[in-house]
Coordinates of C-alpha atoms in Angstrom, one line a residue:
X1 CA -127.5 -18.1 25.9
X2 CA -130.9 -17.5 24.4
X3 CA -130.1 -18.9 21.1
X4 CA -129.2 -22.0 22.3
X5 CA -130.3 -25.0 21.4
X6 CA -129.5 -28.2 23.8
X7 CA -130.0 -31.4 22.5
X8 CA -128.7 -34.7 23.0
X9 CA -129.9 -37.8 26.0
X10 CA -130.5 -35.7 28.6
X11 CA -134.2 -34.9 30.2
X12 CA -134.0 -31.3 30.0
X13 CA -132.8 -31.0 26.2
X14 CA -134.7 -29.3 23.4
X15 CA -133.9 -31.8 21.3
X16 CA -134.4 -35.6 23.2
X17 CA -132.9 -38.5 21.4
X18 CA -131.8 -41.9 22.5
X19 CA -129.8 -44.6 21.0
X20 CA -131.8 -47.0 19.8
X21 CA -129.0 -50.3 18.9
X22 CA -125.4 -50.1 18.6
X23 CA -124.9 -53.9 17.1
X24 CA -123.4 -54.1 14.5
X25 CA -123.8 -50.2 13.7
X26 CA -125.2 -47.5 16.0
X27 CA -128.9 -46.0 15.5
X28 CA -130.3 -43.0 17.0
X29 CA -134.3 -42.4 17.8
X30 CA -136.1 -38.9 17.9
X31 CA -139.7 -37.9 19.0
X32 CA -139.7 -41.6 21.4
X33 CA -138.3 -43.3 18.2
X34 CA -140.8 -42.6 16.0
X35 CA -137.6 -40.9 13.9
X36 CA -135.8 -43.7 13.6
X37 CA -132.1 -42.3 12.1
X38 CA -130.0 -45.7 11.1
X39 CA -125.8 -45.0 10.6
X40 CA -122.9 -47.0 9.0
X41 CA -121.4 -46.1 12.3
X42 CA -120.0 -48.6 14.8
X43 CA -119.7 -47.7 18.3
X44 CA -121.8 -46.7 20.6
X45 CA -119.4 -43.7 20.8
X46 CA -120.2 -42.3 17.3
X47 CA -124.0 -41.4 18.7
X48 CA -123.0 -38.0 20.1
X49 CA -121.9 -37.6 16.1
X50 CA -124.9 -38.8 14.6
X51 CA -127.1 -37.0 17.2
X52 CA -125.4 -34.1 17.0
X53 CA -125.8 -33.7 13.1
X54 CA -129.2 -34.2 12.9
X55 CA -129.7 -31.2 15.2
X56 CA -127.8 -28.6 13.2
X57 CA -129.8 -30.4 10.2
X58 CA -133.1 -29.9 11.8
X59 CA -132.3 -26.0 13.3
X60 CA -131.9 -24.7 9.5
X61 CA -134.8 -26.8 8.3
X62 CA -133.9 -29.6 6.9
X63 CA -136.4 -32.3 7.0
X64 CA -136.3 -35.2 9.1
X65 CA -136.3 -37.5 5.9
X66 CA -133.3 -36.0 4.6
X67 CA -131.6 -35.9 7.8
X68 CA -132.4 -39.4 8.5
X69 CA -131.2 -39.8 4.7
X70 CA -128.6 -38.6 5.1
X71 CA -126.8 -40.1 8.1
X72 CA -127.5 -43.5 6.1
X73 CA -125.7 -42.9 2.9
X74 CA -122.6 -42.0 5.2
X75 CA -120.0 -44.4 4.9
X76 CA -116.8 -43.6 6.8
X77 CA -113.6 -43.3 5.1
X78 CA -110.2 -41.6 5.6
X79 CA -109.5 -44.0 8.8
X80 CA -112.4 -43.0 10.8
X81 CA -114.3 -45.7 11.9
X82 CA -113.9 -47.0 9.0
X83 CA -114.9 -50.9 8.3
X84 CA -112.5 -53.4 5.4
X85 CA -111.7 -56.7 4.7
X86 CA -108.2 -57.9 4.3
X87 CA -107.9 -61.7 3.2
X88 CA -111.0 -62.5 5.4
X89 CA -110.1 -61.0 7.8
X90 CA -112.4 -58.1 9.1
X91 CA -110.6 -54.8 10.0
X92 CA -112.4 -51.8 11.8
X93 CA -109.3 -49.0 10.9
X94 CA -110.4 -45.9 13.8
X95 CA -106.3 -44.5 13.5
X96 CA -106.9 -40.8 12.2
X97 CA -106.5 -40.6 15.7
X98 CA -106.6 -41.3 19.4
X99 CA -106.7 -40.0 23.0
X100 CA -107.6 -41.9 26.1
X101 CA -111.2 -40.7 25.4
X102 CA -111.6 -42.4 22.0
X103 CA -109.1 -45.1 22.9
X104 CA -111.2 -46.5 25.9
X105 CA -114.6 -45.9 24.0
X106 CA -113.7 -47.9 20.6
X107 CA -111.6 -50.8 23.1
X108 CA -114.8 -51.0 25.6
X109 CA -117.1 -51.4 22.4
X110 CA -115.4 -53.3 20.2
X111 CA -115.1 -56.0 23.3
X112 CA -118.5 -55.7 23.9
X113 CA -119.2 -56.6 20.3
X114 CA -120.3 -60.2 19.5
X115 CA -117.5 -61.2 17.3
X116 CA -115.2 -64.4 17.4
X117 CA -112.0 -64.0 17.2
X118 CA -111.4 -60.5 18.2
X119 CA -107.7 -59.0 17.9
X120 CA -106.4 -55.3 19.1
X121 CA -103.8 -53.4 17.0
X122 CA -103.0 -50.5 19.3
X123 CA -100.8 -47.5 18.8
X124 CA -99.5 -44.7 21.2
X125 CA -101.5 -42.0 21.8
X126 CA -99.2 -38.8 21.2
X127 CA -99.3 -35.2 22.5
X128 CA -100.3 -36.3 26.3
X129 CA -97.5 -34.1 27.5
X130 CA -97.1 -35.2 31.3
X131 CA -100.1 -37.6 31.4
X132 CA -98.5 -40.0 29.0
X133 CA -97.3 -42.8 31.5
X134 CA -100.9 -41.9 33.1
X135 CA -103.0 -42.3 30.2
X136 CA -101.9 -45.2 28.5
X137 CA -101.5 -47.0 31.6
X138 CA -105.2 -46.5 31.9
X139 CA -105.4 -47.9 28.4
X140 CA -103.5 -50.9 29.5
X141 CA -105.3 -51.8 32.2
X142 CA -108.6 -51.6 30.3
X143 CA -107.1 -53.8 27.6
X144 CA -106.2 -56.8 30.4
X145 CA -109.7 -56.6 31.4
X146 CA -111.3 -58.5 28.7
X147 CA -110.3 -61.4 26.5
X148 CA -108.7 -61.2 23.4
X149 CA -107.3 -63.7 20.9
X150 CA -104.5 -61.1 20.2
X151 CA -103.5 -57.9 21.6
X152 CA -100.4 -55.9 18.9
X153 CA -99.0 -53.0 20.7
X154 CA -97.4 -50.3 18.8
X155 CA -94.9 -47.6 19.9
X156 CA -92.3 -47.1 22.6
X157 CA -94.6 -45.7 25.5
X158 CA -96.4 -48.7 25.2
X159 CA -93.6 -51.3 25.0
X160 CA -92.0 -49.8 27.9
X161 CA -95.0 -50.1 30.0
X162 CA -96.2 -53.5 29.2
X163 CA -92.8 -55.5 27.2
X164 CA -93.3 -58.7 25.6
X165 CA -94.2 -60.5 22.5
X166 CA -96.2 -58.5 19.9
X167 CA -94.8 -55.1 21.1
X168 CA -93.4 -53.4 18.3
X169 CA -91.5 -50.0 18.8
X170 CA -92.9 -48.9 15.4
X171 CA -95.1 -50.2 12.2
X172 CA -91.7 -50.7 10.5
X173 CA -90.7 -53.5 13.2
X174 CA -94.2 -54.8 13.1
X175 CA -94.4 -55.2 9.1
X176 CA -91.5 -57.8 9.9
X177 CA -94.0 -60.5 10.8
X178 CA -95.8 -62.8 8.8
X179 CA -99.6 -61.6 9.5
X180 CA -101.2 -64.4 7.8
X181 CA -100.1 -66.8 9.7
X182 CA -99.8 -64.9 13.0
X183 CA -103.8 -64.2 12.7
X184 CA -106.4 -66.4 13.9
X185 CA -108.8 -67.1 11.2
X186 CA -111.5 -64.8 10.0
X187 CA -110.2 -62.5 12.9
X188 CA -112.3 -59.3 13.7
X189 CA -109.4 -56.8 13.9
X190 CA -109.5 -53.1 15.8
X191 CA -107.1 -51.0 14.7
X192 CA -106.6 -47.9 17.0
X193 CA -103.8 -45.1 17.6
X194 CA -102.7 -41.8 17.1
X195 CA -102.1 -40.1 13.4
X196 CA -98.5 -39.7 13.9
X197 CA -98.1 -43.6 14.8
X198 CA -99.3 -44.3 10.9
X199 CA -101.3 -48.1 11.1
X200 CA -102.9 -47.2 8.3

């Protein structure tokens, strides 16, 4: 492909970055950091994003202050990574959507994060075909890895594979409870799951 342009962490790339910090919100360097390209954007994860943006700025001209400008001002919305506060509680709401990709990135980040009181929302991730059972066993697994004040499952693939308390076969069933007092105080709250589970 001779008009390509590669560009992301790897050695061989036209265009090298790196990611500089990714507590609290991710940061990208260019040029050995010298570029220094600061996001909104929590997760690790969201670097590809930010990286690849810059890139497409920077092949039709677009100078590296404006770039770096840019990616700044950006303040997610629309339930994409998005960050809110809900009677002091903090809520990072990532449920435009999910697959096991996305699912295992924001889960493996948000545990690395340090935050007290840390509490997963989860919701099934839909349209796996064959690989549900697969997939969000994966998921589950991942999740009983770390520690969590509270893990909220949402959806019947997930209560079937893991039943118990705070398993809800939809956000209808789940509205049921008293949050406020099921919560730990000043909780840091991921909420993640497919479109058609609706947590928003």
């Amino acid at each position: 492909y001779g008009n390509a342009l590669r560009y992301g962490q790897s050695p061989d790339a036209d265009l090298q970055f790196r990611i500089m910090e990714d507590d609290p919100y991710v940061n990208v360097g260019f040029e050995d950091g010298e570029i220094h390209l600061a996001s909104q954007l929590y997760g690790r994860y969201n670097g590809a994003n930010i990286i690849a943006a810059a890139s497409v700025g920077h092949h039709f001209g677009v100078k590296w202050d404006n770039i770096a400008q840019a990616i700044q001002s950006y303040r997610p919305s629309n339930q994409r990574s998005q960050e809110l506060e809900w009677k002091g509680h903090h809520l990072f709401l990532d449920a435009y959507n999910a697959n096991p990709t996305s699912m295992a990135a924001a889960i493996t980040h948000f545990s690395l994060r340090d935050q007290p009181n840390k509490v997963l929302i989860l919701g099934d991730m839909l349209e796996l075909g064959t690989g549900t059972e697969v997939e969000h066993r994966s998921i589950l697994d991942l999740v009983n890895r770390y520690q969590w004040e509270r893990v909220f499952l949402i959806g019947p693939v997930f209560c079937r594979l893991q039943p118990g308390p705070d398993r809800f076969e939809s956000v209808e069933k789940m509205q049921q409870i008293d949050w406020e007092s099921e919560l730990p105080r000043a909780s840091n709250i991921l909420i993640k799951g497919s479109r058609g589970i609706r947590l928003e």
